[in-house]
Structures are given as structure tokens and as C-alpha cells.
Amino acid sequence: MKKNISILIFTFTAILTIRLFFGVYDHDEFAESHLFIKHRPTLKWKFYSPQGMSDLKFEELSEEKQNEQKYFNEFVLDQGLSR
């Protein structure tokens, strides 16, 4: 019984750690998905750029898409990924 609980706790901890510190981003130019390590923990898993390689300005995006772009900039572009 204790062994089963220990395995369950270990599995839950491993899954939570992966969820918090790993993510997937869609490359803004080539439409490829890449796994990466986040610089800080967050529950957000999938990152994408609503602007992409278009000429859209940040101010022209809806509030929801502005938030997505902020996350993409912080976790992907500012860390040197998606170049």
C-alpha cells in the first residue's frame, strides 16, 4: 500500500514539474512545434504568436491575442528561441 502511494506521489510530482517547466511553441515563420524549457514556472503549455511574420501591429490585436503575444515574447523571443 505504501509503495503504491509513493509511486502515485512520484508520478504526480513528475507530471506537475513537466507541466510547469516545459512548454511547446509554434515557430512564427515555419509553423513547426518545438519543445522548450521555460525560464519560470507557469501552467501555460502552448505558446504561439498571433502576429506571426505579418505586418500587424501589437495595438491592432484583440486583448486576448495581445496577452498571447506577450507570453510568446516573454517565453520564446526574449529567451532567444524562434530565430
C-alpha angles and dihedrals in degrees: 000000000000090000091055092050091048091051091048093050092047092049093048092048092049093049092047092049092050091047093050100042105032130062144169124232131190111228107243095223109030102033093232124140120230132187115226142170115250120229091224132018120268134153092233109110108176122052126188138162115241088194094051112168093323127115093249114135121226091243091056092061123093117255092258092051091046088058090049090050091049091053091047091050094048099044102030115019098035089050093055097254127130095038 
